[in-house]
Short mmCIF file of C-alpha atoms and ligand atoms in Angstrom, two decimals:
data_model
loop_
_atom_site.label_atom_id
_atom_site.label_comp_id
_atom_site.label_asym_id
_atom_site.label_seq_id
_atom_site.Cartn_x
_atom_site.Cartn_y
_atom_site.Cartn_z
CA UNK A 196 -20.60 12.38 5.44
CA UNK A 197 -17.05 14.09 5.89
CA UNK A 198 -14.03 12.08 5.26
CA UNK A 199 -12.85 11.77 9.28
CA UNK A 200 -16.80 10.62 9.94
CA UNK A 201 -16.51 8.44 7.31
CA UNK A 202 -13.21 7.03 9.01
CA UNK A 203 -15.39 6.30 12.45
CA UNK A 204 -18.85 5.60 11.13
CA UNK A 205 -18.64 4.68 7.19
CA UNK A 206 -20.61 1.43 6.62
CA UNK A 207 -21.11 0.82 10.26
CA UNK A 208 -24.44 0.30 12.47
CA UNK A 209 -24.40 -0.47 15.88
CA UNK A 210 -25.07 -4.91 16.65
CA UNK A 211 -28.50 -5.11 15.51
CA UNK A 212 -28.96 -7.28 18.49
CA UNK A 213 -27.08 -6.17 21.43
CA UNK A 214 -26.30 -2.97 20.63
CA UNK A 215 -22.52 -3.24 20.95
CA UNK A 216 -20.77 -0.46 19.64
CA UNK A 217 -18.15 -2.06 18.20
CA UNK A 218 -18.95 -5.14 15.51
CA UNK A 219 -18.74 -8.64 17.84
CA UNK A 220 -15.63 -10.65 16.71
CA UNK A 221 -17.90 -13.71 15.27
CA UNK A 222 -15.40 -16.57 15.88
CA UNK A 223 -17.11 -19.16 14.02
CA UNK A 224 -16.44 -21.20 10.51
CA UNK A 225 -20.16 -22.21 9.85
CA UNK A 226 -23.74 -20.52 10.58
CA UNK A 227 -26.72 -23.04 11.28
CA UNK A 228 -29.54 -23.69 8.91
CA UNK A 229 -33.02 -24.53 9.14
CA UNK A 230 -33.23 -26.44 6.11
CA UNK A 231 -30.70 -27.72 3.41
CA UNK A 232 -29.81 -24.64 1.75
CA UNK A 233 -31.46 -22.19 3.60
CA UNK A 234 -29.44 -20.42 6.09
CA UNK A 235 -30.90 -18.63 9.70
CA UNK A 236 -29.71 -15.55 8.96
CA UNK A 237 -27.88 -13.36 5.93
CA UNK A 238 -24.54 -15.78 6.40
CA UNK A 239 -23.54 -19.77 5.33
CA UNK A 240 -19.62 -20.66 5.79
CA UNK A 241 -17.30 -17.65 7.05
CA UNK A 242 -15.02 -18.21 3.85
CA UNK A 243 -17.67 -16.89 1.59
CA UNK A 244 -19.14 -13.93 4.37
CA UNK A 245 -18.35 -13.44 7.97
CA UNK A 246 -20.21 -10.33 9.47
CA UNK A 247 -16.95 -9.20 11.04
CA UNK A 248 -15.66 -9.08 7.93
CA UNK A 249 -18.38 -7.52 6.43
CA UNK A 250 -18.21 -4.89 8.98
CA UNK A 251 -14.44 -4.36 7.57
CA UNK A 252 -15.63 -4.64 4.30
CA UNK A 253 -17.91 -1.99 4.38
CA UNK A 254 -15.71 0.55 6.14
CA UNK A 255 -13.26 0.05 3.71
CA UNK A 256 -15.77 0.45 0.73
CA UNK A 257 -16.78 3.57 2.42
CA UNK A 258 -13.48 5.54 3.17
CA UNK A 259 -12.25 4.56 -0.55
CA UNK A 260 -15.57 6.00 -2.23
CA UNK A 261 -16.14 2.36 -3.39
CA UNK A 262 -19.22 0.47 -3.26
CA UNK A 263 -17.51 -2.91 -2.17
CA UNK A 264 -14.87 -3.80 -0.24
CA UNK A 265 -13.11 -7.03 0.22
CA UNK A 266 -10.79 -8.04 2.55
CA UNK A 267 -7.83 -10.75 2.34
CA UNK A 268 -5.73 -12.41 4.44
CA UNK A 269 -3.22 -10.40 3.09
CA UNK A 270 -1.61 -7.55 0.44
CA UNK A 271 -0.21 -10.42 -1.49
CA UNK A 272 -3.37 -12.11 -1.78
CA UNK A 273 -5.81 -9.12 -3.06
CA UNK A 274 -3.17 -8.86 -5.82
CA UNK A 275 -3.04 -12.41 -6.25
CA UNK A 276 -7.08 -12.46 -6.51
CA UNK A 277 -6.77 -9.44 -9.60
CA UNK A 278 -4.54 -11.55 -11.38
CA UNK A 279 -6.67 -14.89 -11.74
CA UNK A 280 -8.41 -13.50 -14.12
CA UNK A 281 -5.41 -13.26 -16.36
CA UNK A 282 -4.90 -16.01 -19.18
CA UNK A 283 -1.81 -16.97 -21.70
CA UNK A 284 -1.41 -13.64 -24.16
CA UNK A 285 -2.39 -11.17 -21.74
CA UNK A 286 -0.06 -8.26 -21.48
CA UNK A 287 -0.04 -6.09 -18.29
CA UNK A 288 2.06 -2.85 -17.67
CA UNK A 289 2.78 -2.11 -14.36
CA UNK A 290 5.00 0.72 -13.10
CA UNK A 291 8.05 0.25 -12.90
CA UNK A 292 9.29 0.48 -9.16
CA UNK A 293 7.15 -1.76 -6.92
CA UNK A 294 6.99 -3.39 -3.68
CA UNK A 295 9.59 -6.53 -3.90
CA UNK A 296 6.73 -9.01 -2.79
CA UNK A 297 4.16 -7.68 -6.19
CA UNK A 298 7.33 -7.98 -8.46
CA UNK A 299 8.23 -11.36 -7.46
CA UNK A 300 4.22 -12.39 -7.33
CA UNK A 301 4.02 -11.00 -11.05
CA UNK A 302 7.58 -12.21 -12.26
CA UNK A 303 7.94 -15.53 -10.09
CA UNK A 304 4.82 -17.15 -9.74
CA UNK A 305 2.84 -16.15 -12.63
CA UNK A 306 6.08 -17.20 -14.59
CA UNK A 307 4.81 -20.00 -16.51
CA UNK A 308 1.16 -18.63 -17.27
CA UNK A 309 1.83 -17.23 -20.43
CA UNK A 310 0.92 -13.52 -18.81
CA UNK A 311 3.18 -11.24 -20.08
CA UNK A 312 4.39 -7.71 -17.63
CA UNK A 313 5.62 -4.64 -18.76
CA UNK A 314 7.32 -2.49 -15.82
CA UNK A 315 7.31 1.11 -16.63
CA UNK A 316 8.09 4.28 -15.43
CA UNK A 317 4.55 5.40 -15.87
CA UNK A 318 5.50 9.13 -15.32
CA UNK A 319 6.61 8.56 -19.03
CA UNK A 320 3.03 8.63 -20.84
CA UNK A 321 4.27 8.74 -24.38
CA UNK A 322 5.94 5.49 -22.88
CA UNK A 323 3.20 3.98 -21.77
CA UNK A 324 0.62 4.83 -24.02
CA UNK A 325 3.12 3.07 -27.09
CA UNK A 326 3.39 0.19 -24.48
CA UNK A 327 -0.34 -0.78 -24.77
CA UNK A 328 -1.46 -3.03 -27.45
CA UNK A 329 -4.76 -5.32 -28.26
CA UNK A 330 -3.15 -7.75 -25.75
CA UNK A 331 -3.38 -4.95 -22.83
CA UNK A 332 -5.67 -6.02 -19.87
CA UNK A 333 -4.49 -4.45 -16.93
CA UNK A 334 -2.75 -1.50 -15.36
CA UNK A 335 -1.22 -1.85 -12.13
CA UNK A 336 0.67 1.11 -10.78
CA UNK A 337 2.13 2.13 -6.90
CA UNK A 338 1.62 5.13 -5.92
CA UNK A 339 4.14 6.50 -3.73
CA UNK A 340 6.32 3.62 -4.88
CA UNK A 341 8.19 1.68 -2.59
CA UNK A 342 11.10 2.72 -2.11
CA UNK A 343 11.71 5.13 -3.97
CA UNK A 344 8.57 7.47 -3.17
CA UNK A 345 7.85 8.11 -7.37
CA UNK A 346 4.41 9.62 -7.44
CA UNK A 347 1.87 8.80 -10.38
CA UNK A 348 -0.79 10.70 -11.92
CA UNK A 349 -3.98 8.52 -11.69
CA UNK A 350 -5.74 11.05 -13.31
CA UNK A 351 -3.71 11.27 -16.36
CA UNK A 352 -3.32 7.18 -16.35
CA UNK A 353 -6.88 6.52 -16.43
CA UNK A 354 -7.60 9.44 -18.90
CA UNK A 355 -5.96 6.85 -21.26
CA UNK A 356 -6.67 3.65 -19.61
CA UNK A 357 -10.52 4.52 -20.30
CA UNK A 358 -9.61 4.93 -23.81
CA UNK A 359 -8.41 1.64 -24.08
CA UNK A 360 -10.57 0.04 -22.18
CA UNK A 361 -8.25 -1.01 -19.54
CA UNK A 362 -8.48 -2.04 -15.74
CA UNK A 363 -6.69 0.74 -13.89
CA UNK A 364 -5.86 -1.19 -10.32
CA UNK A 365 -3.82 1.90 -8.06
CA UNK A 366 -2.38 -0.03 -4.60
CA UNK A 367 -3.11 2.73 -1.83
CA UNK A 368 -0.98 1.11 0.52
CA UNK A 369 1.79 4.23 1.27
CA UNK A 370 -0.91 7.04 0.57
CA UNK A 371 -4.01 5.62 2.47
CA UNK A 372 -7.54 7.05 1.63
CA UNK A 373 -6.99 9.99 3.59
CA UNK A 374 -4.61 11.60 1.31
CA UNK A 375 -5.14 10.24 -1.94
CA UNK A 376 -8.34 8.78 -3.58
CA UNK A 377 -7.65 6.49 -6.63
CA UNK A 378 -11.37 5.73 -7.21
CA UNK A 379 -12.29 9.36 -7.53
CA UNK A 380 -9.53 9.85 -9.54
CA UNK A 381 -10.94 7.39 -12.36
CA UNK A 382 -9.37 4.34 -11.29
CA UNK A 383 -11.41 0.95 -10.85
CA UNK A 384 -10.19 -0.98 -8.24
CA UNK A 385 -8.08 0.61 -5.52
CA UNK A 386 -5.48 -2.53 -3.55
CA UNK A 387 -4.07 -2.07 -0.18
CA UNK A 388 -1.69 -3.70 1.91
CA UNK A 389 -3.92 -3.49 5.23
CA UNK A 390 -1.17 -4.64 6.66
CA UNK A 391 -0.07 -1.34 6.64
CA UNK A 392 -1.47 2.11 8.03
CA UNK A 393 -4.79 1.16 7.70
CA UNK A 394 -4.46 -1.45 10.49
CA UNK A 395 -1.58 0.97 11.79
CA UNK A 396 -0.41 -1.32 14.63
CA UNK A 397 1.84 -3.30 13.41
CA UNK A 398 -0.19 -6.62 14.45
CA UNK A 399 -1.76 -8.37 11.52
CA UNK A 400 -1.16 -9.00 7.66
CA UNK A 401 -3.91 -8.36 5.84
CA UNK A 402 -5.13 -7.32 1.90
CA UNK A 403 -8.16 -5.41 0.34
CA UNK A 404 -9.76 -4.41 -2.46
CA UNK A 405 -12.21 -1.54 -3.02
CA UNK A 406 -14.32 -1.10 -6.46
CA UNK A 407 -16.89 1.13 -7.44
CA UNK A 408 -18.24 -1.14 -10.34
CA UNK A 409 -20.93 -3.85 -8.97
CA UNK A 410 -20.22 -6.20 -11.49
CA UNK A 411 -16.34 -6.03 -10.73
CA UNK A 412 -17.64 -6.31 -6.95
CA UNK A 413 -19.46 -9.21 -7.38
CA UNK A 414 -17.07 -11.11 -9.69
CA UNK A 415 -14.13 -10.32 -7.39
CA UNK A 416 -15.96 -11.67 -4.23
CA UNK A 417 -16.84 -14.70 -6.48
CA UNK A 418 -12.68 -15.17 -7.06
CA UNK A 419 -12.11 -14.44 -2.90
CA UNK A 420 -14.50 -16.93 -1.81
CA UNK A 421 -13.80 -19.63 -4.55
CA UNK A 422 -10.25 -19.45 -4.02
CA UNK A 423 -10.62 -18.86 -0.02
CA UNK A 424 -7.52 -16.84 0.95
CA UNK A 425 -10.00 -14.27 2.88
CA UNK A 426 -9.99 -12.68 6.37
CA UNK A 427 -10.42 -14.18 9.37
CA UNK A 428 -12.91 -12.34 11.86
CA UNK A 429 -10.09 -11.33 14.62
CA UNK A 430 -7.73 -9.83 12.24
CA UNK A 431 -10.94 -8.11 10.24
CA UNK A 432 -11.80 -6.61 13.82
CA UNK A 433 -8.09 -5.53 14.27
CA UNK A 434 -8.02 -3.63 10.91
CA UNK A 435 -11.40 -2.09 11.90
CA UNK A 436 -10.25 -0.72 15.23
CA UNK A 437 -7.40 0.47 13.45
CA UNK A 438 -8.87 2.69 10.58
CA UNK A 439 -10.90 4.26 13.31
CA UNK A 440 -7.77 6.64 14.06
CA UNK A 441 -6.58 6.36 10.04
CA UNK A 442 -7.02 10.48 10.13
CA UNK A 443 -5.09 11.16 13.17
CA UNK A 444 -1.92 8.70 12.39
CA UNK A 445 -1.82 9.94 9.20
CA UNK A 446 -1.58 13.35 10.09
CA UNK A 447 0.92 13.22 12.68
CA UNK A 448 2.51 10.52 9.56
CA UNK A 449 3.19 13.36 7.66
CA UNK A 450 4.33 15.91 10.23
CA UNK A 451 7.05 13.91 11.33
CA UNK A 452 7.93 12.62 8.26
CA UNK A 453 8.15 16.04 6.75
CA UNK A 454 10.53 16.99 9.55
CA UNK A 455 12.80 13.90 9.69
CA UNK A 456 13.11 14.70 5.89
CA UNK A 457 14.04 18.30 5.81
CA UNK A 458 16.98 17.14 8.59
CA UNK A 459 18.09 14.51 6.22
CA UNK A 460 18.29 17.09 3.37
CA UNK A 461 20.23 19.29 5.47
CA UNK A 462 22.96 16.54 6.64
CA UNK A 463 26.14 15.96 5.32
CA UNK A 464 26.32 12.26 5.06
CA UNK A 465 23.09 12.27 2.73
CA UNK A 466 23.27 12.45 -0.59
CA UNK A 467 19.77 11.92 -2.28
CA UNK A 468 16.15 12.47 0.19
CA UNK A 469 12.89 10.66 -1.44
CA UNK A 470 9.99 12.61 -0.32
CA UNK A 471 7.05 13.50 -2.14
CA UNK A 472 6.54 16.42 0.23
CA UNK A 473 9.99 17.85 -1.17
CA UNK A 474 10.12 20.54 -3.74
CA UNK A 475 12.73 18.72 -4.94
CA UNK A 476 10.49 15.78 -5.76
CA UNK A 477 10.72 15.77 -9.31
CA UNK A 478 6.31 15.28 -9.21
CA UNK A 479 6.08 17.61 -6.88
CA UNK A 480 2.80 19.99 -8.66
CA UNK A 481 1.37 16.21 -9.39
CA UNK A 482 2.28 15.39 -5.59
CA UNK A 483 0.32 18.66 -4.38
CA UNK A 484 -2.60 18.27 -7.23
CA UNK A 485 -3.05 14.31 -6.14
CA UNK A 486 -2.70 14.51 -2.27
CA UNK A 487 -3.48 17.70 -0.87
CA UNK A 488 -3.73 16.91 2.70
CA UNK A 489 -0.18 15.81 2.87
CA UNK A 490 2.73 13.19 1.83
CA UNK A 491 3.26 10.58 3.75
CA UNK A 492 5.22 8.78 6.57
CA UNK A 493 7.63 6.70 3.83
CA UNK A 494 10.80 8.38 3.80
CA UNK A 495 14.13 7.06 1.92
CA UNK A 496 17.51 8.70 1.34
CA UNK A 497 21.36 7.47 0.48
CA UNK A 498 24.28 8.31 1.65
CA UNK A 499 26.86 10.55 0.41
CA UNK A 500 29.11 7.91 0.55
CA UNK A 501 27.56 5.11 -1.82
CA UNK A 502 28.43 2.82 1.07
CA UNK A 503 26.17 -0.06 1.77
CA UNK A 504 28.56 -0.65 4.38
CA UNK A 505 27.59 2.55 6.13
CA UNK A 506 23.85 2.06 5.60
CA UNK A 507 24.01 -1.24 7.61
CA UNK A 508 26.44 0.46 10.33
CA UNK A 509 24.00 3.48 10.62
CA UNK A 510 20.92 1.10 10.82
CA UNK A 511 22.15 -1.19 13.24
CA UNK A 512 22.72 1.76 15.53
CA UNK A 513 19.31 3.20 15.42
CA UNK A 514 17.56 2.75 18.93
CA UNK A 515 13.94 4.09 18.65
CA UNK A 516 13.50 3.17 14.88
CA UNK A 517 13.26 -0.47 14.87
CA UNK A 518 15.46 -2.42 11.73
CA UNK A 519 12.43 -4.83 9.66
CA UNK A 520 10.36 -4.99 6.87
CA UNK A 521 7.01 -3.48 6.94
CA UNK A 522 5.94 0.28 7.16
CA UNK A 523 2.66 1.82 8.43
CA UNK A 524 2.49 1.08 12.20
CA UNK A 525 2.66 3.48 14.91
CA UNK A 526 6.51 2.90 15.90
CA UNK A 527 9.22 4.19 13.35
CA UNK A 528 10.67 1.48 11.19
CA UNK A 529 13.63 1.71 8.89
CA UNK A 530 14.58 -0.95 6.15
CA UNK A 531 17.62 -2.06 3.87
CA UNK A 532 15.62 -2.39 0.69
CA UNK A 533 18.46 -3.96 -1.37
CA UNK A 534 18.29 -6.83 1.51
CA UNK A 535 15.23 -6.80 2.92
CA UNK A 536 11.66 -5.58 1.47
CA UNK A 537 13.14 -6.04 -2.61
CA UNK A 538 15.90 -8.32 -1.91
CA UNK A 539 13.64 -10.98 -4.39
CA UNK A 540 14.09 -8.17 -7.13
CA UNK A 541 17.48 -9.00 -9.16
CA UNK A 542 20.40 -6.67 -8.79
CA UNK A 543 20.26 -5.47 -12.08
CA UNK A 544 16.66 -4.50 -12.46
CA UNK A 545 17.28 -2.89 -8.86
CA UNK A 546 20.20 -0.85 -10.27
CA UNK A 547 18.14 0.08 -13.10
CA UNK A 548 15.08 0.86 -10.96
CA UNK A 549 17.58 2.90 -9.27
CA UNK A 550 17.11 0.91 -5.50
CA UNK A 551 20.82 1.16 -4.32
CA UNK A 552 22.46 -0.76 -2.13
CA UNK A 553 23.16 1.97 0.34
CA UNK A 554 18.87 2.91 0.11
CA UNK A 555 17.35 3.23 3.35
CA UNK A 556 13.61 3.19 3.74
CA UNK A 557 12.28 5.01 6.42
CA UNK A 558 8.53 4.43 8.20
CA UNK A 559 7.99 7.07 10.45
CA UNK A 560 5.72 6.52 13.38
CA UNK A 561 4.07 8.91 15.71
CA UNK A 562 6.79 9.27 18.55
CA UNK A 563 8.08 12.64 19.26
CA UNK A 564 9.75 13.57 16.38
CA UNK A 565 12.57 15.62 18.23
CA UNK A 566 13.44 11.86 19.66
CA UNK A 567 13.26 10.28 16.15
CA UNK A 568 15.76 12.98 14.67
CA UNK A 569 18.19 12.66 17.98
CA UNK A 570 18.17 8.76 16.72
CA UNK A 571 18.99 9.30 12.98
CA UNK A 572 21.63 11.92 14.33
CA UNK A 573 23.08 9.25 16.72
CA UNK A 574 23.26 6.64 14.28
CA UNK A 575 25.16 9.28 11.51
CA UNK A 576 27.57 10.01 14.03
CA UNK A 577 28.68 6.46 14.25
CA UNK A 578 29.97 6.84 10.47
CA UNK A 579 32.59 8.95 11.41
CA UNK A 580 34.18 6.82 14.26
O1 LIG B 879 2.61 -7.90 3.23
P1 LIG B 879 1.27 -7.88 2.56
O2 LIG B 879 0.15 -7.48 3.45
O3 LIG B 879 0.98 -9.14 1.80
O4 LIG B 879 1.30 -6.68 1.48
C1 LIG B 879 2.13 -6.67 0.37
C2 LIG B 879 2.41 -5.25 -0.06
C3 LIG B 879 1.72 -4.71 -1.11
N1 LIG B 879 1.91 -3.43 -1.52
C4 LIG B 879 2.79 -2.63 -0.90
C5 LIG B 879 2.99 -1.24 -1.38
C6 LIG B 879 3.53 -3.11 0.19
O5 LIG B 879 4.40 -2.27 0.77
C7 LIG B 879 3.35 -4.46 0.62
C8 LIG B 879 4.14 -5.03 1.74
N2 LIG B 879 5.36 -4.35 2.00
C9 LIG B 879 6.29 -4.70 2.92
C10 LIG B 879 6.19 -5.75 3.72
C11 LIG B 879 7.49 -3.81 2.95
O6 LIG B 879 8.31 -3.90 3.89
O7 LIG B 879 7.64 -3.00 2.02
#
C-alpha cells in the first residue's frame, strides 16, 4: 500500500459488526465478562485496550512503518513513558534544541533520579560520538527542532547508535510521517506530539509512540497501561479523523510555508529566516536527502532589530495568525518562544541554544497564503509607526 492509502486505510477494517465505516467511539471504562478472568470479547478495562484506540493505534503503526503504535493522552506523556525505564547512572544525550515542555520533563522532573542528560548539537557527530560512554542508554533527538528548525541526520545518528547499542527515539512531531520516516531511517521508536498535525485541528492533546521491535512494543504497552496516562476513546477518534487528510494538510503545510518564508527573507525588518526548505539552511542536502516531499509548516525568523519589543508589537497586531502555543492545526499560529512554548528553558541555555528573545515561531495553516502574507506585512508595518 502507497503512503496516502496508507494515510486512509492503514490498519483499518470496517466495524466487524455494523459495518460502520468509521471505528464507533466505544465510550466505556470496562467490557463484561463471562467468567472471572475471562473477558466476552478481545478487551478487559479501556486503560489497558480500548478498540477506538486500537483503531488509532494501528493507523499510526501503519503510516510510521512500525508494527505498534501506542497512543497517550498526550506528547508529554509518550516521552514520559520512554523515560521510566531509566535508573540512577544512566546517561542520555539528547539534541540540543528541544521543545521547552521535553527539556523541562528531562531537566525538572527527572531531576532527582540520578539520570544524567547530555544536550547536544547532534549535527556535531565527532561531538556526539565522544559524548557516549558505557553509561549511554538513550538517544533522543528533534527533528526539525523547535524553534529553531535544525534538521538531524537519523541516518547518520543511528549508523552509530547501532554500534553502541543505543535506543535511537526521533520525535516526528514538526515533520509528520509524510515527509520524513525515522523508523526506515534506522531509528527504534519514532514519538509524536499528536497534538499536533497529525490530529491537525487544533482540538485535542494527545502523544504516541510507534516501534518496529515487538519486544519494545510489548514492553512499552506494559509501561502505558501500568502507569495509565493513555487515550481516551473520543480524543483517539479525533486523531483518527484527523490523519485521514495528514497528506493533503501537509502539502498545502509546506506550500504556504515555503512562500511566507521566501517573503520574510526578502523583508527588511528580518534579519535571520529558519526554514529547512531554505538553501540557506545550513542542512539543507541533509534536509533534501531526509524529507523529499517537502519541509514543513514551522517557520521562525528575528528581526533586524534585536527587539523583543518589536516581536511582541508585530505579534499582537497579527489578525489571521492567531498569538498561542501549539503548532500543527489548520489555522496559522505564531508564538513568542522566549515567553511562551520555552519560557521553562533558562535564559542562558536559551541564549546559548541561540532562542532569542525577539524569535518568532511561525505555524502556518492552510488559509490562502496571499491573506497570511498581507497579515505578516500588516503587522511589520506597525514597527515603523
Ligand atoms: O503538548 P503535548 O501533546 O504534550 O506535546 C509535547 C510536545 C512534544 N514534542 C514537540 C516537538 C512539541 O512541539 C510538543 C508540544 N509543543 C507545543 C505545545 C509548542 O507550542 O511548541
Amino acid at each position: 500500500m502507497k503512503f496516502n492509502t496508507k494515510i486512509i486505510h492503514g490498519g483499518q477494517q470496517v466495524d466487524q459488526e455494523t459495518g460502520a465505516v468509521m471505528p464507533p467511539i466505544f465510550q466505556t471504562s470496562t467490557f463484561a465478562q463471562t467468567s472471572p478472568g475471562k473477558p466476552m470479547g478481545d478487551y478487559g478495562y479501556s486503560r489497558t485496550s480500548n478498540p477506538t484506540r486500537t483503531a488509532l493505534e494501528n493507523a499510526l503503526a501503519s503510516i510510521e512503518n512500525g508494527n505498534r503504535g501506542l497512543a497517550f493522552s498526550s506528547g508529554m506523556a509518550a516521552t514520559d513513558c520512554l523515560l521510566r525505564d531509566y535508573k540512577a547512572g544512566d546517561e542520555i544525550i539528547a539534541m540540543d534544541d528541544l521543545y521547552g515542555g521535553t527539556y523541562r520533563l528531562f531537566t525538572k522532573v527527572y531531576k532527582n533520579s540520578g539520570i544524567k542528560f547530555h544536550f547536544i548539537d547532534m549535527n556535531d557527530l565527532e561531538k556526539f560520538k565522544s559524548t557516549i560512554n558505557e553509561n549511554t542508554k538513550m538517544v533522543w533527538i528533534e527533528t526539525p527542532t523547535n524553534p529553531l528548525m535544525k534538521v538531524v541526520d537519523i541516518e547518520a545518528i543511528s549508523k552509530i547508535t547501532k554500534k553502541h547499542n543505543l535506543l535511537l527515539a526521533v520525535d516526528n512531531t514538526f515533520a509528520t510521517p509524510y515527509l520524513q520516516k525515522p523508523l526506515e531511517l534506522g531509528a527504534d521508536i519514532v514519538m509524536h506530539s499528536a497534538t499536533k498535525y497529525l490530529s491537525g485541528h487544533s482540538d485535542v492533546i494527545a502523544g504516541a509512540l510507534i516501534v518496529k521491535d515487538e519486544d519494545l512494543g510489548k514492553h512499552l504497552h506494559f509501561q502505558q497501561f501500568a502507569t495509565g496516562a493513555t487515550l481516551g476513546p473520543m480524543d483517539s477518534f479525533l486523531v483518527l479523523r484527523g490523519i485521514k487528510t495528514l497528506h493533503l494538510r501537509m502539502q498545502r503545510h509546506c506550500e504556504n510555508a515555503t512562500k511566507v518564508a521566501e517573503f520574510l527573507v526578502n523583508h527588511p525588518a528580518v534579519e535571520n529566516v529558519y526554514y529547512p526548505g531554505l538553501k540557506s539552511h545550513p542542512n539543507f542536502e541533509i534536509c533534501q536527502k531526509q524529507m523529499p516531499k517537502g519541509f514543513g509548516g514551522m517557520v521562525s525568523f528575528t528581526f533586524k532589530s534585536g527587539l523583543k519589543q518589536d516581536a511582541i508589537t508585530f505579534l499582537e497586531n497579527l489578525k489571521i495568525f492567531t498569538l498561542a502555543e501549539s503548532l500543527g492545526g489548520v489555522e496559522s499560529l505564531a508564538n513568542l518562544p522566549s515567553m511562551m512554548s520555552h519560557a521553562s528553558i533558562p535564559e542562558e541555555i536559551r541564549r546559548e541554544v541561540g532562542i532569542s528573545d525577539d524569535l518568532v515561531r511561525l505555524s502556518v495553516g492552510i488559509e490562502d497564503v496571499e491573506d497570511l502574507i498581507e497579515d505578516l506585512e500588516k503587522a511589520f508595518d506597525k514597527l515603523r509607526r
